[in-house]
Tab-separated table of C-alpha atoms in Angstrom:
chain	number	residue	atom	x	y	z
A	243	MET	CA	0.008	-0.005	-0.011
A	244	ARG	CA	2.874	2.440	0.823
A	245	ALA	CA	4.296	1.927	-2.664
A	246	LEU	CA	1.215	3.659	-4.127
A	247	PRO	CA	1.465	7.300	-5.230
A	248	LEU	CA	0.445	9.730	-2.455
A	249	PRO	CA	-2.774	11.007	-4.206
A	250	VAL	CA	-3.919	7.423	-4.758
A	251	LEU	CA	-3.144	6.501	-1.141
A	252	ILE	CA	-5.024	9.530	0.201
A	253	ALA	CA	-8.023	8.862	-2.082
A	254	PHE	CA	-8.210	5.218	-0.999
A	255	ARG	CA	-7.993	6.183	2.692
A	256	ASN	CA	-10.669	8.815	2.209
A	257	VAL	CA	-13.025	6.149	0.829
A	258	ARG	CA	-12.507	4.092	3.996
A	259	ARG	CA	-12.776	7.151	6.294
A	260	ASN	CA	-16.577	7.158	6.277
A	261	SER	CA	-17.202	3.505	5.509
A	262	ARG	CA	-20.986	3.632	5.943
A	263	ARG	CA	-21.474	6.462	3.466
A	264	SER	CA	-19.017	4.914	1.030
A	265	LEU	CA	-20.828	1.544	1.319
A	266	LEU	CA	-24.204	3.097	0.607
A	267	THR	CA	-22.811	4.970	-2.398
A	268	VAL	CA	-21.168	1.811	-3.740
A	269	LEU	CA	-24.387	-0.173	-3.283
A	270	ALA	CA	-26.377	2.486	-5.133
A	271	ILE	CA	-23.940	2.478	-8.047
A	272	ALA	CA	-23.726	-1.335	-8.020
A	273	PHE	CA	-27.528	-1.578	-8.166
A	274	GLY	CA	-27.571	0.660	-11.238
A	275	LEU	CA	-24.939	-1.573	-12.872
A	276	PHE	CA	-26.812	-4.691	-11.831
A	277	CYS	CA	-29.976	-3.378	-13.481
A	278	LEU	CA	-28.098	-2.423	-16.638
A	279	ILE	CA	-26.464	-5.877	-16.962
A	280	VAL	CA	-29.693	-7.787	-16.348
A	281	PHE	CA	-31.807	-5.541	-18.620
A	282	GLN	CA	-29.241	-5.765	-21.415
A	283	ALA	CA	-29.087	-9.557	-21.102
A	284	LEU	CA	-32.898	-9.864	-21.140
A	285	LYS	CA	-33.078	-7.497	-24.130
A	286	ALA	CA	-30.479	-9.593	-25.992
A	287	GLY	CA	-32.434	-12.714	-25.107
A	288	LEU	CA	-35.648	-11.135	-26.355
A	289	HIS	CA	-34.036	-10.091	-29.653
A	290	ARG	CA	-32.548	-13.552	-30.048
A	291	GLU	CA	-35.941	-15.197	-29.498
A	292	MET	CA	-37.595	-12.796	-31.989
A	293	ILE	CA	-35.012	-13.534	-34.650
A	294	VAL	CA	-35.030	-17.316	-34.100
A	295	SER	CA	-38.820	-17.361	-34.218
A	296	THR	CA	-38.945	-15.271	-37.398
A	297	VAL	CA	-36.232	-17.129	-39.202
A	298	GLY	CA	-36.999	-20.639	-37.980
A	299	LEU	CA	-40.790	-20.528	-38.273
A	300	ASP	CA	-41.027	-19.973	-42.034
A	301	ALA	CA	-39.011	-17.029	-43.358
A	302	GLY	CA	-35.523	-18.502	-43.277
A	303	SER	CA	-32.509	-16.189	-43.242
A	304	LEU	CA	-33.141	-15.166	-46.840
A	305	GLN	CA	-35.476	-16.086	-49.713
A	306	ILE	CA	-34.994	-16.027	-53.459
A	307	HIS	CA	-37.986	-15.510	-55.801
A	308	ALA	CA	-38.757	-14.553	-59.354
A	309	PRO	CA	-38.633	-10.786	-60.036
A	310	GLY	CA	-41.791	-9.021	-58.880
A	311	TYR	CA	-42.839	-11.846	-56.602
A	312	GLU	CA	-45.480	-11.010	-53.979
A	313	ALA	CA	-46.500	-13.335	-51.163
A	314	ASN	CA	-49.982	-14.868	-51.054
A	315	LEU	CA	-50.873	-14.065	-54.665
A	316	ALA	CA	-53.137	-16.673	-56.241
A	317	VAL	CA	-51.193	-16.386	-59.523
A	318	LEU	CA	-47.989	-18.394	-59.225
A	319	SER	CA	-44.633	-16.781	-60.025
A	320	PRO	CA	-42.367	-19.716	-60.888
A	321	LEU	CA	-38.646	-19.404	-60.067
A	322	ALA	CA	-36.654	-19.929	-63.280
A	323	ALA	CA	-33.715	-22.332	-63.313
A	324	PRO	CA	-33.660	-23.179	-59.569
A	325	GLU	CA	-30.684	-25.470	-60.090
A	326	THR	CA	-28.669	-22.395	-61.150
A	327	VAL	CA	-29.660	-20.607	-57.932
A	328	GLU	CA	-28.701	-23.631	-55.845
A	329	ALA	CA	-25.311	-23.863	-57.568
A	330	VAL	CA	-24.610	-20.184	-56.746
A	331	LEU	CA	-25.695	-20.725	-53.114
A	332	GLU	CA	-23.359	-23.709	-52.771
A	333	GLU	CA	-20.523	-21.748	-54.347
A	334	ALA	CA	-21.146	-18.969	-51.772
A	335	GLY	CA	-20.916	-21.479	-48.940
A	336	ILE	CA	-24.677	-21.474	-48.214
A	337	THR	CA	-25.375	-25.187	-47.960
A	338	ARG	CA	-28.622	-25.136	-45.966
A	339	HIS	CA	-31.355	-24.305	-48.435
A	340	ALA	CA	-34.625	-25.811	-49.650
A	341	ARG	CA	-37.078	-25.474	-52.530
A	342	ARG	CA	-40.683	-24.480	-51.858
A	343	LEU	CA	-43.955	-24.028	-53.669
A	344	LYS	CA	-46.560	-21.859	-51.944
A	345	THR	CA	-50.148	-20.947	-52.812
A	346	PRO	CA	-53.271	-19.787	-50.951
A	347	ALA	CA	-56.028	-22.394	-50.756
A	348	LEU	CA	-59.264	-23.377	-49.087
A	349	VAL	CA	-59.403	-26.507	-46.925
A	350	LEU	CA	-62.706	-28.273	-46.282
A	351	ALA	CA	-63.630	-31.005	-43.813
A	352	GLY	CA	-67.299	-31.823	-43.864
A	353	PRO	CA	-69.273	-28.635	-43.259
A	354	LYS	CA	-66.251	-26.745	-41.965
A	355	SER	CA	-63.703	-24.791	-43.979
A	356	SER	CA	-60.749	-22.474	-43.541
A	357	SER	CA	-58.428	-20.299	-45.698
A	358	VAL	CA	-54.862	-21.484	-45.498
A	359	LEU	CA	-51.447	-21.172	-47.146
A	360	LEU	CA	-50.291	-24.427	-48.690
A	361	SER	CA	-46.541	-24.978	-48.551
A	362	GLY	CA	-44.992	-27.679	-50.688
A	363	ILE	CA	-41.630	-28.556	-49.153
A	364	GLU	CA	-38.653	-30.855	-49.668
A	365	PRO	CA	-38.962	-33.245	-46.711
A	366	GLU	CA	-35.247	-33.970	-46.589
A	367	ARG	CA	-34.042	-30.359	-46.807
A	368	GLU	CA	-36.704	-28.164	-45.210
A	369	PRO	CA	-35.723	-29.194	-41.619
A	370	GLU	CA	-32.338	-27.536	-42.270
A	371	VAL	CA	-34.129	-24.199	-42.728
A	372	THR	CA	-37.113	-24.259	-40.371
A	373	PHE	CA	-38.023	-26.030	-37.109
A	374	ILE	CA	-41.522	-27.269	-38.039
A	375	ALA	CA	-40.222	-30.856	-38.369
A	376	SER	CA	-39.300	-30.805	-34.643
A	377	ARG	CA	-42.855	-29.725	-33.737
A	378	VAL	CA	-44.638	-32.759	-35.131
A	379	ILE	CA	-46.651	-34.199	-32.210
A	380	GLU	CA	-48.595	-36.946	-34.087
A	381	GLY	CA	-48.001	-38.858	-37.293
A	382	THR	CA	-45.124	-38.053	-39.592
A	383	TYR	CA	-43.501	-35.142	-41.383
A	384	PRO	CA	-44.916	-34.840	-44.936
A	385	ASP	CA	-43.389	-36.888	-47.686
A	386	GLU	CA	-44.622	-37.802	-51.159
A	387	GLY	CA	-47.898	-39.722	-50.858
A	388	ARG	CA	-48.083	-39.430	-47.064
A	389	GLY	CA	-50.747	-36.757	-46.900
A	390	VAL	CA	-50.625	-33.323	-45.323
A	391	LEU	CA	-49.173	-31.908	-42.129
A	392	ILE	CA	-51.800	-29.847	-40.321
A	393	SER	CA	-51.592	-27.975	-37.013
A	394	HIS	CA	-53.213	-29.205	-33.824
A	395	GLY	CA	-55.304	-26.046	-33.606
A	396	LEU	CA	-56.605	-26.246	-37.177
A	397	ALA	CA	-57.294	-29.992	-36.835
A	398	ARG	CA	-59.376	-29.302	-33.756
A	399	THR	CA	-61.218	-26.474	-35.571
A	400	LEU	CA	-62.031	-28.732	-38.502
A	401	GLY	CA	-62.805	-31.703	-36.284
A	402	ILE	CA	-60.321	-34.078	-37.903
A	403	GLY	CA	-57.361	-36.225	-36.900
A	404	ILE	CA	-54.659	-38.537	-38.216
A	405	GLY	CA	-55.954	-40.570	-41.155
A	406	ASP	CA	-59.022	-38.420	-41.793
A	407	GLU	CA	-59.474	-36.905	-45.224
A	408	LEU	CA	-59.748	-33.221	-45.991
A	409	THR	CA	-60.368	-31.442	-49.280
A	410	LEU	CA	-57.914	-28.916	-50.728
A	411	MET	CA	-59.175	-26.293	-53.214
A	412	GLY	CA	-56.769	-24.048	-55.092
A	413	GLN	CA	-55.901	-22.595	-58.427
A	414	SER	CA	-53.675	-24.421	-60.902
A	415	ALA	CA	-50.758	-22.956	-62.796
A	416	PHE	CA	-53.181	-22.502	-65.731
A	417	GLY	CA	-55.737	-20.584	-63.672
A	418	ARG	CA	-58.176	-23.458	-63.343
A	419	PRO	CA	-59.719	-24.399	-59.988
A	420	VAL	CA	-58.326	-27.682	-58.660
A	421	VAL	CA	-59.728	-29.927	-55.953
A	422	ARG	CA	-58.084	-32.919	-54.270
A	423	LYS	CA	-58.792	-35.014	-51.241
A	424	MET	CA	-55.788	-35.891	-49.084
A	425	PRO	CA	-55.391	-37.684	-45.745
A	426	VAL	CA	-53.976	-36.075	-42.655
A	427	GLY	CA	-50.585	-37.647	-42.239
A	428	GLY	CA	-49.237	-35.587	-39.369
A	429	ILE	CA	-50.095	-32.955	-36.800
A	430	TYR	CA	-47.748	-30.223	-35.589
A	431	ARG	CA	-47.941	-27.495	-32.978
A	432	THR	CA	-45.837	-24.350	-32.541
A	433	ASP	CA	-46.265	-21.800	-29.781
A	434	LEU	CA	-47.941	-19.406	-32.225
A	435	SER	CA	-51.635	-20.221	-32.723
A	436	SER	CA	-52.163	-17.630	-35.440
A	437	PHE	CA	-49.504	-19.307	-37.608
A	438	ASP	CA	-50.830	-22.776	-36.882
A	439	GLN	CA	-54.361	-21.868	-37.960
A	440	THR	CA	-53.289	-20.778	-41.429
A	441	HIS	CA	-50.438	-23.068	-42.562
A	442	ILE	CA	-50.635	-26.565	-44.012
A	443	PHE	CA	-47.580	-28.448	-45.274
A	444	LEU	CA	-47.288	-31.230	-47.828
A	445	SER	CA	-44.528	-32.635	-49.972
A	446	LEU	CA	-43.328	-30.500	-52.873
A	447	ALA	CA	-44.156	-33.308	-55.340
A	448	ASP	CA	-47.747	-33.618	-54.036
A	449	LEU	CA	-48.417	-29.888	-54.318
A	450	GLN	CA	-46.826	-29.720	-57.786
A	451	LEU	CA	-49.184	-32.526	-58.828
A	452	LEU	CA	-52.211	-30.751	-57.332
A	453	LEU	CA	-51.397	-27.409	-59.004
A	454	GLU	CA	-50.269	-28.981	-62.289
A	455	THR	CA	-46.994	-27.036	-62.172
A	456	GLY	CA	-44.611	-29.783	-63.277
A	457	ASP	CA	-41.246	-29.180	-61.524
A	458	ALA	CA	-41.936	-25.461	-60.864
A	459	ILE	CA	-41.298	-23.848	-57.485
A	460	THR	CA	-41.918	-20.335	-56.197
A	461	GLU	CA	-39.016	-19.838	-53.855
A	462	ILE	CA	-35.769	-21.114	-52.362
A	463	ALA	CA	-35.249	-20.374	-48.647
A	464	ALA	CA	-31.848	-20.531	-47.009
A	465	SER	CA	-30.536	-20.585	-43.438
A	466	LEU	CA	-27.399	-18.742	-42.360
A	467	PRO	CA	-25.686	-17.819	-39.064
A	468	VAL	CA	-27.360	-14.857	-37.352
A	469	GLY	CA	-25.677	-11.612	-38.399
A	470	SER	CA	-24.479	-12.742	-41.801
A	471	GLU	CA	-27.772	-12.365	-43.694
A	472	LEU	CA	-27.344	-8.800	-44.950
A	473	ASP	CA	-23.883	-9.406	-46.355
A	474	ALA	CA	-24.994	-12.650	-48.014
A	475	THR	CA	-28.049	-10.887	-49.488
A	476	ARG	CA	-25.856	-8.092	-50.888
A	477	ARG	CA	-23.444	-10.563	-52.498
A	478	LEU	CA	-26.218	-12.627	-54.044
A	479	ARG	CA	-27.877	-9.520	-55.486
A	480	GLU	CA	-24.625	-8.547	-57.102
A	481	ARG	CA	-24.301	-12.015	-58.519
A	482	PHE	CA	-27.913	-12.437	-59.775
A	483	GLY	CA	-28.586	-8.866	-60.899
A	484	ASP	CA	-32.244	-8.451	-62.000
A	485	ARG	CA	-32.783	-12.140	-62.775
A	486	TYR	CA	-33.900	-12.977	-59.235
A	487	GLN	CA	-35.426	-11.219	-56.250
A	488	VAL	CA	-33.305	-11.773	-53.128
A	489	SER	CA	-34.771	-10.778	-49.755
A	490	SER	CA	-33.245	-11.084	-46.262
A	491	TRP	CA	-35.421	-11.805	-43.262
A	492	GLN	CA	-35.046	-8.161	-42.286
A	493	GLU	CA	-36.925	-7.207	-45.495
A	494	ILE	CA	-39.406	-10.038	-45.196
A	495	ALA	CA	-40.250	-9.098	-41.605
A	496	PRO	CA	-39.501	-5.366	-41.240
A	497	ASP	CA	-41.693	-5.204	-38.159
A	498	VAL	CA	-39.195	-7.339	-36.262
A	499	VAL	CA	-36.360	-4.954	-37.199
A	500	GLN	CA	-38.430	-1.961	-36.078
A	501	LEU	CA	-39.245	-3.601	-32.763
A	502	ILE	CA	-35.579	-4.390	-32.158
A	503	ASP	CA	-34.653	-0.795	-32.932
A	504	LEU	CA	-37.434	0.444	-30.620
A	505	ASN	CA	-36.201	-1.804	-27.820
A	506	ASP	CA	-32.644	-0.492	-28.295
A	507	ALA	CA	-33.856	3.106	-28.135
A	508	THR	CA	-35.908	2.383	-25.035
A	509	MET	CA	-32.942	0.712	-23.393
A	510	ARG	CA	-30.704	3.710	-24.132
A	511	LEU	CA	-33.280	5.989	-22.512
A	512	LEU	CA	-33.524	3.709	-19.494
A	513	ILE	CA	-29.727	3.621	-19.167
A	514	GLY	CA	-29.635	7.412	-19.325
A	515	ILE	CA	-32.241	7.749	-16.568
A	516	VAL	CA	-30.663	5.158	-14.267
A	517	PHE	CA	-27.165	6.571	-14.546
A	518	ALA	CA	-28.345	10.152	-14.265
A	519	ILE	CA	-29.734	9.166	-10.863
A	520	VAL	CA	-26.488	7.342	-10.028
A	521	ALA	CA	-24.466	10.397	-11.065
A	522	LEU	CA	-26.580	12.673	-8.831
A	523	GLY	CA	-25.889	10.331	-5.907
A	524	ILE	CA	-22.140	10.464	-6.540
A	525	VAL	CA	-22.186	14.259	-6.935
A	526	ASN	CA	-24.060	14.566	-3.615
A	527	THR	CA	-21.609	12.221	-1.855
A	528	MET	CA	-18.483	13.915	-3.206
A	529	THR	CA	-19.875	17.387	-2.533
A	530	MET	CA	-20.398	16.391	1.113
A	531	VAL	CA	-16.830	15.061	1.135
A	532	VAL	CA	-15.470	18.361	-0.094
A	533	PHE	CA	-17.423	20.481	2.443
A	534	GLU	CA	-16.421	18.157	5.313
A	535	ARG	CA	-12.744	18.466	4.383
A	536	PHE	CA	-12.422	22.194	3.830
A	537	ARG	CA	-9.611	22.501	6.362
A	538	GLU	CA	-7.839	19.356	5.070
A	539	LEU	CA	-7.983	20.587	1.482
A	540	GLY	CA	-6.807	24.028	2.620
A	541	VAL	CA	-3.783	22.509	4.357
A	542	LEU	CA	-2.958	20.482	1.231
A	543	ALA	CA	-3.222	23.629	-0.897
A	544	ALA	CA	-1.099	25.579	1.620
A	545	ILE	CA	1.776	23.051	1.460
A	546	GLY	CA	1.916	23.288	-2.296
A	547	THR	CA	-0.670	20.867	-3.735
A	548	THR	CA	-1.830	22.342	-7.026
A	549	PRO	CA	-5.504	22.712	-7.980
A	550	GLY	CA	-4.943	19.913	-10.508
A	551	GLY	CA	-3.632	17.704	-7.727
A	552	LEU	CA	-6.712	18.391	-5.592
A	553	ILE	CA	-8.967	17.638	-8.551
A	554	GLY	CA	-7.103	14.404	-9.240
A	555	MET	CA	-7.346	13.275	-5.610
A	556	ILE	CA	-11.129	13.853	-5.432
A	557	VAL	CA	-11.763	12.340	-8.854
A	558	LEU	CA	-9.704	9.304	-7.823
A	559	GLU	CA	-11.890	8.882	-4.767
A	560	ALA	CA	-15.017	8.959	-6.956
A	561	SER	CA	-13.342	6.500	-9.348
A	562	PHE	CA	-12.601	4.097	-6.502
A	563	LEU	CA	-16.278	4.134	-5.561
A	564	GLY	CA	-17.117	3.372	-9.182
A	565	LEU	CA	-14.548	0.537	-9.398
A	566	PHE	CA	-15.740	-1.118	-6.201
A	567	ALA	CA	-19.350	-0.809	-7.411
A	568	SER	CA	-18.314	-2.222	-10.796
A	569	VAL	CA	-16.939	-5.380	-9.202
A	570	LEU	CA	-19.946	-5.838	-6.923
A	571	GLY	CA	-22.525	-5.043	-9.647
A	572	THR	CA	-20.805	-7.358	-12.153
A	573	LEU	CA	-20.804	-10.278	-9.739
A	574	ALA	CA	-24.471	-9.786	-8.810
A	575	GLY	CA	-25.557	-9.136	-12.399
A	576	GLY	CA	-23.590	-12.130	-13.688
A	577	LEU	CA	-25.191	-14.453	-11.103
A	578	ALA	CA	-28.682	-13.129	-11.926
A	579	CYS	CA	-28.090	-13.571	-15.672
A	580	ALA	CA	-26.825	-17.109	-15.128
A	581	TRP	CA	-30.011	-17.961	-13.222
A	582	LEU	CA	-32.232	-16.293	-15.827
A	583	ALA	CA	-30.386	-18.061	-18.630
A	584	ARG	CA	-31.090	-21.402	-16.966
A	585	HIS	CA	-34.645	-20.884	-15.732
A	586	GLY	CA	-35.901	-17.862	-17.702
A	587	LEU	CA	-39.065	-15.877	-17.210
A	588	ASP	CA	-42.342	-17.524	-18.242
A	589	LEU	CA	-44.251	-14.985	-20.305
A	590	THR	CA	-46.950	-17.341	-21.600
A	591	SER	CA	-49.817	-15.158	-20.340
A	592	PHE	CA	-48.344	-12.184	-22.283
A	593	THR	CA	-47.034	-13.848	-25.466
A	594	SER	CA	-49.303	-16.804	-26.293
A	595	HIS	CA	-50.544	-15.017	-29.433
A	596	ASN	CA	-47.356	-13.104	-30.167
A	597	GLN	CA	-45.700	-13.976	-33.494
A	598	TYR	CA	-42.264	-13.246	-32.120
A	599	PHE	CA	-42.468	-16.106	-29.585
A	600	ALA	CA	-43.109	-19.054	-31.874
A	601	THR	CA	-40.410	-21.258	-30.387
A	602	SER	CA	-40.919	-20.628	-26.687
A	603	HIS	CA	-42.744	-18.322	-24.270
A	604	VAL	CA	-39.884	-18.404	-21.796
A	605	LEU	CA	-37.578	-15.391	-21.973
A	606	ARG	CA	-33.999	-16.291	-21.132
A	607	ALA	CA	-31.125	-13.920	-20.478
A	608	HIS	CA	-28.318	-13.831	-23.001
A	609	LEU	CA	-25.353	-11.956	-21.601
A	610	MET	CA	-22.851	-10.876	-24.227
A	611	THR	CA	-19.271	-9.920	-23.424
A	612	ARG	CA	-19.495	-6.585	-25.224
A	613	ASP	CA	-22.581	-5.606	-23.218
A	614	LEU	CA	-20.839	-6.523	-19.941
A	615	ILE	CA	-17.746	-4.483	-20.861
A	616	ALA	CA	-19.869	-1.520	-21.989
A	617	ALA	CA	-21.916	-1.596	-18.786
A	618	ASN	CA	-18.758	-1.490	-16.651
A	619	LEU	CA	-17.200	1.291	-18.694
A	620	ILE	CA	-20.399	3.333	-18.372
A	621	THR	CA	-20.388	2.797	-14.601
A	622	VAL	CA	-16.765	3.832	-14.053
A	623	ALA	CA	-17.066	6.768	-16.489
A	624	THR	CA	-20.225	7.979	-14.716
A	625	ALA	CA	-18.449	7.830	-11.347
A	626	LEU	CA	-15.421	9.662	-12.756
A	627	LEU	CA	-17.428	12.396	-14.494
A	628	ALA	CA	-19.735	12.843	-11.492
A	629	GLY	CA	-16.692	13.557	-9.331
A	630	LEU	CA	-15.467	16.379	-11.570
A	631	TYR	CA	-17.802	19.110	-10.327
A	632	PRO	CA	-17.133	18.508	-6.586
A	633	ALA	CA	-13.389	18.268	-7.418
A	634	TRP	CA	-13.504	21.537	-9.325
A	635	LYS	CA	-15.277	23.230	-6.378
A	636	GLY	CA	-12.656	21.863	-3.998
A	637	SER	CA	-9.753	23.093	-6.165
A	638	ARG	CA	-11.074	26.687	-6.073
A	639	LEU	CA	-10.871	26.961	-2.268
A	640	SER	CA	-8.710	29.722	-0.794
A	641	PRO	CA	-6.159	28.022	1.526
A	642	ALA	CA	-6.423	30.739	4.182
A	643	ARG	CA	-10.249	30.694	4.286
A	644	ALA	CA	-10.371	26.899	4.137
A	645	ILE	CA	-7.984	26.509	7.116
A	646	ARG	CA	-10.107	28.952	9.225
A	647	HIS	CA	-13.311	27.035	8.260
A	648	THR	CA	-15.140	25.300	11.144
């Protein structure tokens, strides 16, 4: 301890001089850091869940269509030369992709009916892009000749089950109405009832046969690591030019991007409010320190300590409070995030019909290293900056008046 520079030694001893006040100040700062760490981790977990639900439910990381394609149009827009698209994807290192054929249709079961979106999928490749295959609760995932995969909610609405027949009505590639009876081969259930009620899956070959499209498809969906979608979309657009329409999940689901941006803005506002309160507490503490030590600061000034030296000593004291609080807040926040990552918060009553919670209604914390580092830097910087004003006031004291102060 004696090897430390004198200003550092004095600042450290001043922190210990009034241990109760220093402890309360450290606890207040640590609580602010604790809140920041936990809120940031929950926000990251929320964003992660939103992206996983959006990408894994149906959208994929990116989709490739014919130029001018619009979703849910009754008129099919076949994707030309899909084998060329797949070759380019493989060349770009995108190996997880699947062909699809989609069309709106009407499903009938006895006197009951419902409007749905029929998705013809490649049974062997679609599970690499979406998680529907892992949500089959009865029967099997669709394959050629095995019938359709219908949701548990829609099956209950129509009053049908495994092995029962339903009637599909749609429009062929030539604009003619087509009708076909198919058995229910499987039942799935996600955590998003609105999606379940409107989506039926069957094999790509079966839907091509129903719509008389030959080998035509309407899209290729691909799955990529989170964060690489925009760069991959840009590179594919440069490669394809105007021959194909390439869309990232951010363009397919702009509402998700806007919600993430809104959450980030709200978090920045919350951080500002919390640390403004923390800063006021530090300013109050350090101002009291300065007024209590008028005579001490006057003596230091009288023996030759410069105003800059006084400022440095007081700012160091505030920084020590911030550092101690940083350690305490990080430990508490890290433990809380570890518990929340393991157990999570059950939000079923708030998110059961929310499209951004299709995989799970449990919100789990996801603490990222950069968020932890940023939170600690903000805490220490707040403590340091909050100590500047009291330090400046202390450095302007007249030595003679300060020594006479009682």
